[in-house]
Coordinates of N, CA and C in Angstrom, one line a residue:
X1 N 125.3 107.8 114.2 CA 124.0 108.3 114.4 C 123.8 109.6 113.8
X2 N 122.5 109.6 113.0 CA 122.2 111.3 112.2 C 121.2 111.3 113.3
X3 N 120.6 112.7 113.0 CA 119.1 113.2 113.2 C 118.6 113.8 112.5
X4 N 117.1 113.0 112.7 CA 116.5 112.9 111.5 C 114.7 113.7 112.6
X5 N 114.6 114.8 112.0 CA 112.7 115.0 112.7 C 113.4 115.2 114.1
X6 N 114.8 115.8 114.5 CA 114.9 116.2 116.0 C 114.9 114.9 116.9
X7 N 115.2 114.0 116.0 CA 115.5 112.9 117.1 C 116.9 111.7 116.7
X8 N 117.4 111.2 117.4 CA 118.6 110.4 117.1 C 118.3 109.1 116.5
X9 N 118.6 108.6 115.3 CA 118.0 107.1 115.2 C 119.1 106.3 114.9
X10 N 119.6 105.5 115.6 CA 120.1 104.5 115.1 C 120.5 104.0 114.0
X11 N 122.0 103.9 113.4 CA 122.2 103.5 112.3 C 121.4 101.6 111.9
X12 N 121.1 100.9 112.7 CA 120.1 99.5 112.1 C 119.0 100.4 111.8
X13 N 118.1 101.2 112.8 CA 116.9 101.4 112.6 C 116.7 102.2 111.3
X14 N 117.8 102.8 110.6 CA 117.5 104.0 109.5 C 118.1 102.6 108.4
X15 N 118.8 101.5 108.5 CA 118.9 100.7 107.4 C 117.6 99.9 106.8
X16 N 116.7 99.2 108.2 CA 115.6 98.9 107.8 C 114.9 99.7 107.5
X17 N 114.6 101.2 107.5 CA 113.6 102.0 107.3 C 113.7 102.3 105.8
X18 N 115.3 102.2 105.6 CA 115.7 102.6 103.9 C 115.1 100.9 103.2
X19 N 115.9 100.0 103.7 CA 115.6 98.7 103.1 C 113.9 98.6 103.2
X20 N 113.0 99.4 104.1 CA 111.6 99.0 103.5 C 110.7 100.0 102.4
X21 N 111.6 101.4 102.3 CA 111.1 102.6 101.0 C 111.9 101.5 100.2
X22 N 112.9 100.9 99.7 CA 113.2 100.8 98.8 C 112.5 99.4 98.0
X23 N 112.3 98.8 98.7 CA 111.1 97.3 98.1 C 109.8 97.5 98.6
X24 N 109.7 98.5 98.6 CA 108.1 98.5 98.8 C 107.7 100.0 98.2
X25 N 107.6 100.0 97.1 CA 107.3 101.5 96.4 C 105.6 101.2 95.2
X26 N 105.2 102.3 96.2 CA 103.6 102.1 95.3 C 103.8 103.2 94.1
X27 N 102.8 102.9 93.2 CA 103.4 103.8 92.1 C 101.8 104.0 91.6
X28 N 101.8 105.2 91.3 CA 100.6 106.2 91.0 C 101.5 107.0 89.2
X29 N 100.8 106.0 88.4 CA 101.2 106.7 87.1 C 100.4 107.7 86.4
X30 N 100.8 108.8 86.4 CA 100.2 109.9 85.3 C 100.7 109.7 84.1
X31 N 99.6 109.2 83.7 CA 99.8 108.6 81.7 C 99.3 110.1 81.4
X32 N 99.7 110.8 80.3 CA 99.4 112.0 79.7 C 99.5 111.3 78.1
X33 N 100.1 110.4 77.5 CA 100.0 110.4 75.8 C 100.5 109.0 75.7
X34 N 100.9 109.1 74.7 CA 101.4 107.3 74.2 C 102.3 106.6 75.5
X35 N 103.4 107.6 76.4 CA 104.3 106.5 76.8 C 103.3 106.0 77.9
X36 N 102.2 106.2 78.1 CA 101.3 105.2 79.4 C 101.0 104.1 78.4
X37 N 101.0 104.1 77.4 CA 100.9 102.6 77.0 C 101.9 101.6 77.3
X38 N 103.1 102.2 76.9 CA 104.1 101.8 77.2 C 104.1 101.2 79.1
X39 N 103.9 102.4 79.7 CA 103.9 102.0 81.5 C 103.0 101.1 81.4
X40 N 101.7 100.6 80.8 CA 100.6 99.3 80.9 C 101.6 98.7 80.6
X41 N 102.0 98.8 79.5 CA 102.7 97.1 79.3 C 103.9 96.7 80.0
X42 N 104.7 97.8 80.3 CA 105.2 97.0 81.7 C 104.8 96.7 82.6
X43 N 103.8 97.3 83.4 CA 103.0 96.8 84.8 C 102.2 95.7 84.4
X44 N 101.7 95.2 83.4 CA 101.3 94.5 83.0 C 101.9 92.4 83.5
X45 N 103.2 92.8 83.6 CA 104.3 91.5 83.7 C 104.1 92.1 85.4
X46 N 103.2 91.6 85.7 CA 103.4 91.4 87.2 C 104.2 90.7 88.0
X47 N 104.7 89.5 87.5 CA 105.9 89.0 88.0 C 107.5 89.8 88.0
X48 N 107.5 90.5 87.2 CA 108.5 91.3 87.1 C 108.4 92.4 88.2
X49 N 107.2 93.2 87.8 CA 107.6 94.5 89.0 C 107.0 94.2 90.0
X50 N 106.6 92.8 90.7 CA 106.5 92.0 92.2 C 107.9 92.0 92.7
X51 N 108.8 91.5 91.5 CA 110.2 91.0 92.1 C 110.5 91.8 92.1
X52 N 110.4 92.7 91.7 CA 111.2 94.6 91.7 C 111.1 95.1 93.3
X53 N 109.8 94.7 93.8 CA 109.3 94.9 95.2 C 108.4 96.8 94.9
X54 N 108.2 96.8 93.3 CA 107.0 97.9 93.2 C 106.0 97.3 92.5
X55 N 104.6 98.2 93.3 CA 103.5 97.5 93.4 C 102.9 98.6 92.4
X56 N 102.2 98.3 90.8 CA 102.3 99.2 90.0 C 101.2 100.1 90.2
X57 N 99.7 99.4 90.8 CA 98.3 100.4 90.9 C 98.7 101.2 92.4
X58 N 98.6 102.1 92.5 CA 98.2 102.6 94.2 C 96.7 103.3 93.7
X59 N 96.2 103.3 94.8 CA 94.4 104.0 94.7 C 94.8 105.3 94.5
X60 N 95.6 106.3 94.4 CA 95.6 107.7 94.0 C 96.9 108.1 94.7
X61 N 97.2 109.6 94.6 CA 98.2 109.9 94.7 C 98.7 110.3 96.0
X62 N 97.9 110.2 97.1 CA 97.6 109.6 98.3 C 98.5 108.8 99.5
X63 N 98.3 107.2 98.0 CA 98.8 106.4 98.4 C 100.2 105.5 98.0
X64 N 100.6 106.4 97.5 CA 102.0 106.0 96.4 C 103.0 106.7 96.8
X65 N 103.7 106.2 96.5 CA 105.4 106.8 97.1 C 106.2 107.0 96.2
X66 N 105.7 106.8 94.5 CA 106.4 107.1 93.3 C 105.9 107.5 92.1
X67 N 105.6 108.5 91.6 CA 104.8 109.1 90.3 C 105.7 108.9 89.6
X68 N 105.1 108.4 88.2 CA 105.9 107.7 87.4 C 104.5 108.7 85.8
X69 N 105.6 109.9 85.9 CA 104.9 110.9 84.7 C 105.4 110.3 83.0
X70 N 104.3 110.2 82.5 CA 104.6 109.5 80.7 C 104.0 110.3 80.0
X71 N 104.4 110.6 79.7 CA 103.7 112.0 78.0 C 103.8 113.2 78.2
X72 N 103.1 113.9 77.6 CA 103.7 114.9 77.2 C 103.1 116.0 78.2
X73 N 103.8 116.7 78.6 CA 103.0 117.7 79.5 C 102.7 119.1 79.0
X74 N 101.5 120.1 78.9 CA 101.5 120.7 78.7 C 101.5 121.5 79.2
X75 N 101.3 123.2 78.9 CA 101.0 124.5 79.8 C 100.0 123.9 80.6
X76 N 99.0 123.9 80.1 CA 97.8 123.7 80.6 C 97.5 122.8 82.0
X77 N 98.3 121.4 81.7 CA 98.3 120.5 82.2 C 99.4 120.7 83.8
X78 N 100.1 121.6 83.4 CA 101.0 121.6 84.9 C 100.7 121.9 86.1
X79 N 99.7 122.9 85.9 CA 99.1 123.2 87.8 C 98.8 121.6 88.0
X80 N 98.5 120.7 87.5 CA 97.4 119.3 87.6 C 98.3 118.4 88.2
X81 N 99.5 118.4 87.5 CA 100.8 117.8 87.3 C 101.5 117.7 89.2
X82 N 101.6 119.5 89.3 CA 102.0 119.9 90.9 C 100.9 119.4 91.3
X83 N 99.9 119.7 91.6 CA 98.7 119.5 92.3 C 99.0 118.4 93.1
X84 N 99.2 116.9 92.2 CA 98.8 115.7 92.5 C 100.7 115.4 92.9
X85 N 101.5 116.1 92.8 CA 103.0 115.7 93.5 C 102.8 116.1 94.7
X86 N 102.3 117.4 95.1 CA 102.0 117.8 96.0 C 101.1 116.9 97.3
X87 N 100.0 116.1 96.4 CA 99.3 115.1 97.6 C 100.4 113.6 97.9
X88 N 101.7 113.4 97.1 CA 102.2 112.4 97.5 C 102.7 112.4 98.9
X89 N 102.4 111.4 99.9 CA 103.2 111.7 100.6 C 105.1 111.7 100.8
X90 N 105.2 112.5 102.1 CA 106.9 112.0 102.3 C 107.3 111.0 102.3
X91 N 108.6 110.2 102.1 CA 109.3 110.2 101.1 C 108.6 109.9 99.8
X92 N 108.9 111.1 98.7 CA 108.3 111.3 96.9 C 109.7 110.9 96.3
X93 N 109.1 110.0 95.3 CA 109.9 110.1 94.4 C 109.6 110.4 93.0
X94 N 110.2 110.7 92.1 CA 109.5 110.7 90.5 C 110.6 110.4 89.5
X95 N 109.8 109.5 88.8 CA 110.4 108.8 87.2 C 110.0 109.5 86.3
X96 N 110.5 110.3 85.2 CA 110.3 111.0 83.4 C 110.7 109.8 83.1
X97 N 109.2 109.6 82.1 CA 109.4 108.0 81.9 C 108.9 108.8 80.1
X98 N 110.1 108.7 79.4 CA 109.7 109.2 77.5 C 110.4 110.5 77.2
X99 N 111.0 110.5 76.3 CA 111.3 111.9 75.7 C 110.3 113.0 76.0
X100 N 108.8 112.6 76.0 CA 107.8 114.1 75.8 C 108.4 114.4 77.5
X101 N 108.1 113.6 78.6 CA 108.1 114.3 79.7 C 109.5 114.8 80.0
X102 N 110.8 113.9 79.6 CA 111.8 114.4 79.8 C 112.2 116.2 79.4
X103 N 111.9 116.2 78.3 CA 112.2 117.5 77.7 C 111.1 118.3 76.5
X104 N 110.1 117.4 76.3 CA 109.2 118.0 75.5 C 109.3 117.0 74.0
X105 N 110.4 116.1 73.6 CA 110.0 115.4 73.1 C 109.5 116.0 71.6
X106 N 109.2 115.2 70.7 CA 109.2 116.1 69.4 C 108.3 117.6 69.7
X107 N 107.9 117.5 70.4 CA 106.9 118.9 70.5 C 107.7 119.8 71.3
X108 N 108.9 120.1 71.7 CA 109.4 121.2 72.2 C 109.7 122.2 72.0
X109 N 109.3 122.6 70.6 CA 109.0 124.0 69.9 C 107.6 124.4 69.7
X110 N 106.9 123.7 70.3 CA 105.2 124.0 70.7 C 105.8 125.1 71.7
X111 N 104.6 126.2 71.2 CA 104.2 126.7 72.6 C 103.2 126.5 73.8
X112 N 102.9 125.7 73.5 CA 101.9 125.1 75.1 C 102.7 123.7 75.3
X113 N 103.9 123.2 74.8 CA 104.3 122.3 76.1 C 105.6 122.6 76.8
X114 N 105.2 122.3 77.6 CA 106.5 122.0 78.9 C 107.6 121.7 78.6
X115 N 108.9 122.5 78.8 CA 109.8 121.7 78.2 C 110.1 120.4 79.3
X116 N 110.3 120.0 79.5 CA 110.2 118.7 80.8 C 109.8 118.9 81.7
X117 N 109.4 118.0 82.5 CA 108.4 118.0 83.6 C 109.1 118.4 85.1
X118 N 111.0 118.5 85.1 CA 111.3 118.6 85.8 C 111.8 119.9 86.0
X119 N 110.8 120.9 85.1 CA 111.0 122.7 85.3 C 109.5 122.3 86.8
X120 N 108.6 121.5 86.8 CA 107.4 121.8 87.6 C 107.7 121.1 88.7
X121 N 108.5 119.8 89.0 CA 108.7 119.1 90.1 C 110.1 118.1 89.7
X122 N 110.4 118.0 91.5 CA 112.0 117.7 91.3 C 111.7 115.8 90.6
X123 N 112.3 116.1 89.8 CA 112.7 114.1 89.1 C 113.6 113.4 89.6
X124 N 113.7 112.5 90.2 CA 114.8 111.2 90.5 C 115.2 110.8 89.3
X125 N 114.9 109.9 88.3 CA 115.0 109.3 87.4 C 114.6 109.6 85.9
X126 N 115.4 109.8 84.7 CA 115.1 109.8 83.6 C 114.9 108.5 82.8
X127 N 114.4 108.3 82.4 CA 113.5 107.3 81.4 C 113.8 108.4 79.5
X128 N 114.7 107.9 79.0 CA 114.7 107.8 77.8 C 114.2 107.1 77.1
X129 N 113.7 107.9 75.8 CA 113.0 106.9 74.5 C 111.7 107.5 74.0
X130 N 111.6 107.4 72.8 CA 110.2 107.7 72.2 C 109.4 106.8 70.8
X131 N 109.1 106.0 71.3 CA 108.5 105.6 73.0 C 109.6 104.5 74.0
X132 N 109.6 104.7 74.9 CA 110.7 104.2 75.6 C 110.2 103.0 76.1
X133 N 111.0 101.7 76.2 CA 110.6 100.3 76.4 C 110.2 100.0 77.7
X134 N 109.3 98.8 77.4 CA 109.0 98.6 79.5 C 109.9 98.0 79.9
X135 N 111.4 97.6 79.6 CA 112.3 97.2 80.0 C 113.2 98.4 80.7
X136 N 113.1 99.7 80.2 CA 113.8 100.7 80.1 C 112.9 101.4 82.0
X137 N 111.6 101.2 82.0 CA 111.2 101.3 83.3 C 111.2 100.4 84.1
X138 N 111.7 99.3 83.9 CA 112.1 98.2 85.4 C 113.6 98.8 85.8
X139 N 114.3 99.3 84.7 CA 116.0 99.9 84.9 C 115.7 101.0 85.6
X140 N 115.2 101.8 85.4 CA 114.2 103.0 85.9 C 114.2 103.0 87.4
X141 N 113.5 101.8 87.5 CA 112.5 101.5 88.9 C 114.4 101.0 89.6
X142 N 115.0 99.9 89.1 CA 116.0 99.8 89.6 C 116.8 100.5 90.2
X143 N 117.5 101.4 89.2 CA 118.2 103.0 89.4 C 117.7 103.5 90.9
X144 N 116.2 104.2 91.2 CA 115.5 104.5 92.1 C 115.9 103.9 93.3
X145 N 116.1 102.7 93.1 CA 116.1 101.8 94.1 C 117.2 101.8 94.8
X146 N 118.4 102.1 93.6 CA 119.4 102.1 94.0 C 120.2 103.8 95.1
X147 N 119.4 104.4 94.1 CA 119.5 106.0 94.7 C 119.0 106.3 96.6
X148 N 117.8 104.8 96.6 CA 117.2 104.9 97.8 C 117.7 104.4 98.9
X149 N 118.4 103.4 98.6 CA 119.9 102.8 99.7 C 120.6 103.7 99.7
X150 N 121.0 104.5 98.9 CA 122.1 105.1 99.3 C 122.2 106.2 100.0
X151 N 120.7 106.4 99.7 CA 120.1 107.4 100.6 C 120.4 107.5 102.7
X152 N 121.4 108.9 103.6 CA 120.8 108.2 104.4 C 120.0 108.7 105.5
X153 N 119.3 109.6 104.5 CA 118.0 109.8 105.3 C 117.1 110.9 103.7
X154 N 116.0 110.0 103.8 CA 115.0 110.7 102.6 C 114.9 111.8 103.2
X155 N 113.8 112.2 104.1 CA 113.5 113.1 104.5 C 113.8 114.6 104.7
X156 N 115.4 114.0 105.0 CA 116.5 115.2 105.2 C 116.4 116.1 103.7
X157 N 116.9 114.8 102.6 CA 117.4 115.3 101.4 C 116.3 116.1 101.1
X158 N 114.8 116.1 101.3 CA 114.0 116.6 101.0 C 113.8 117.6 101.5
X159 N 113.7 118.0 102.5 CA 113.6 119.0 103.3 C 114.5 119.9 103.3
X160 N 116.1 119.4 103.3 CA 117.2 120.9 102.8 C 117.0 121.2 101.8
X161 N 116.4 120.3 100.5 CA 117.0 120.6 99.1 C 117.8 119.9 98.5
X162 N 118.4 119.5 98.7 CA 119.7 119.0 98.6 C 119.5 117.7 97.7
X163 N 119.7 118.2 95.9 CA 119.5 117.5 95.0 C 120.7 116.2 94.9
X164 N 120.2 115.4 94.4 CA 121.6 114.2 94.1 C 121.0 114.3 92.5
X165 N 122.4 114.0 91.8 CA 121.7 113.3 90.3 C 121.4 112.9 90.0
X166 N 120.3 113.2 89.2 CA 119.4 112.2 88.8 C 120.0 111.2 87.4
X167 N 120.0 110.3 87.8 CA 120.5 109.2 87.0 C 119.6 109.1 85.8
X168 N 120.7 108.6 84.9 CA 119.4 108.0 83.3 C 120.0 106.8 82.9
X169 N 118.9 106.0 83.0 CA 119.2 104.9 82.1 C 120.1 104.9 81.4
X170 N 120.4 103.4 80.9 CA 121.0 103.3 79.6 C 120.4 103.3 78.0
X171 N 121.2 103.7 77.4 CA 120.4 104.0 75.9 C 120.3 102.9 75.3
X172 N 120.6 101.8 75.4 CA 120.1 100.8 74.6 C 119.1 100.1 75.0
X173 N 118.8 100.6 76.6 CA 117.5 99.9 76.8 C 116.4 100.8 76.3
X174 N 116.8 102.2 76.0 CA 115.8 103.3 75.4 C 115.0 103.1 74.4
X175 N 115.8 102.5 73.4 CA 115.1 102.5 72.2 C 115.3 100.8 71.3
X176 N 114.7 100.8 69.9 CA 114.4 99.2 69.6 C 116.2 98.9 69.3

């Protein structure tokens, strides 16, 4: 038994609680440049990310339990970026889904972009490629999934700080 919120729970009751964040993840994408094309056409194969157990539209950021950022981020663009991580609720997770949000992406010698999106909020998952495949975000979504079992308690990890690595894909699913 941990404690979790000052109370004792149960090692079943924290398995089902993990077993239901991890197949049931709403996803609120911030498309910023090309790789939201990319995120359409994977959420697009609804039978795919049904079986995944992630549900691709949530009504806003509100309602989602996984921001899945695609393009490029800029100066400009980052209060907007926090803003809306900020309204997800507890347990957040986030996917750099493309070279631009991972690290800036051909434009990282611009002075108005960001070098990745994870100087502005913490990322779970890297998503490689430019442009990176919708197969490469179902592995993505998987990874997540996987990071979420193994999790054993979200909340906690969130609240000390207490980073785990964030995993990256594999590169062959990155690119053609």
């Amino acid at each position: 038994m941990t404690r979790a919120h000052g109370s004792v729970l149960p090692d079943p009751v924290k398995f089902v609680l993990t077993w239901g964040r991890r197949y049931s993840l709403w996803v609120f994408n911030l498309g910023l440049a090309c790789c939201a094309v990319e995120f359409v056409a994977a959420s697009m194969s609804q039978p795919r990310f049904g079986r995944l157990g992630a549900i691709p539209l949530a009504d806003g950021p509100q309602h989602a339990d996984l921001m899945v950022v695609s393009g490029t981020v800029t100066d400009k663009m980052a209060p907007a970026v926090q803003r809306l991580y900020d309204q997800l609720p507890e347990p957040r997770y986030v996917i750099s889904f493309g070279a631009c949000s991972n690290s800036g992406g051909p434009y990282w010698d611009s002075y108005s972009v960001t070098k990745g999106v994870d100087q502005l909020i913490p990322v779970d998952v890297y998503v490689p490629g430019c442009p990176p495949r919708p197969e490469a975000l179902l592995q993505g979504i998987l990874r997540l999934q996987d990071t979420i079992a193994g999790e054993a308690d979200a909340l906690t990890r969130r609240v000390t700080g207490r980073r785990l690595t964030a995993p990256l894909v594999r590169p062959h699913l990155a690119g053609p």
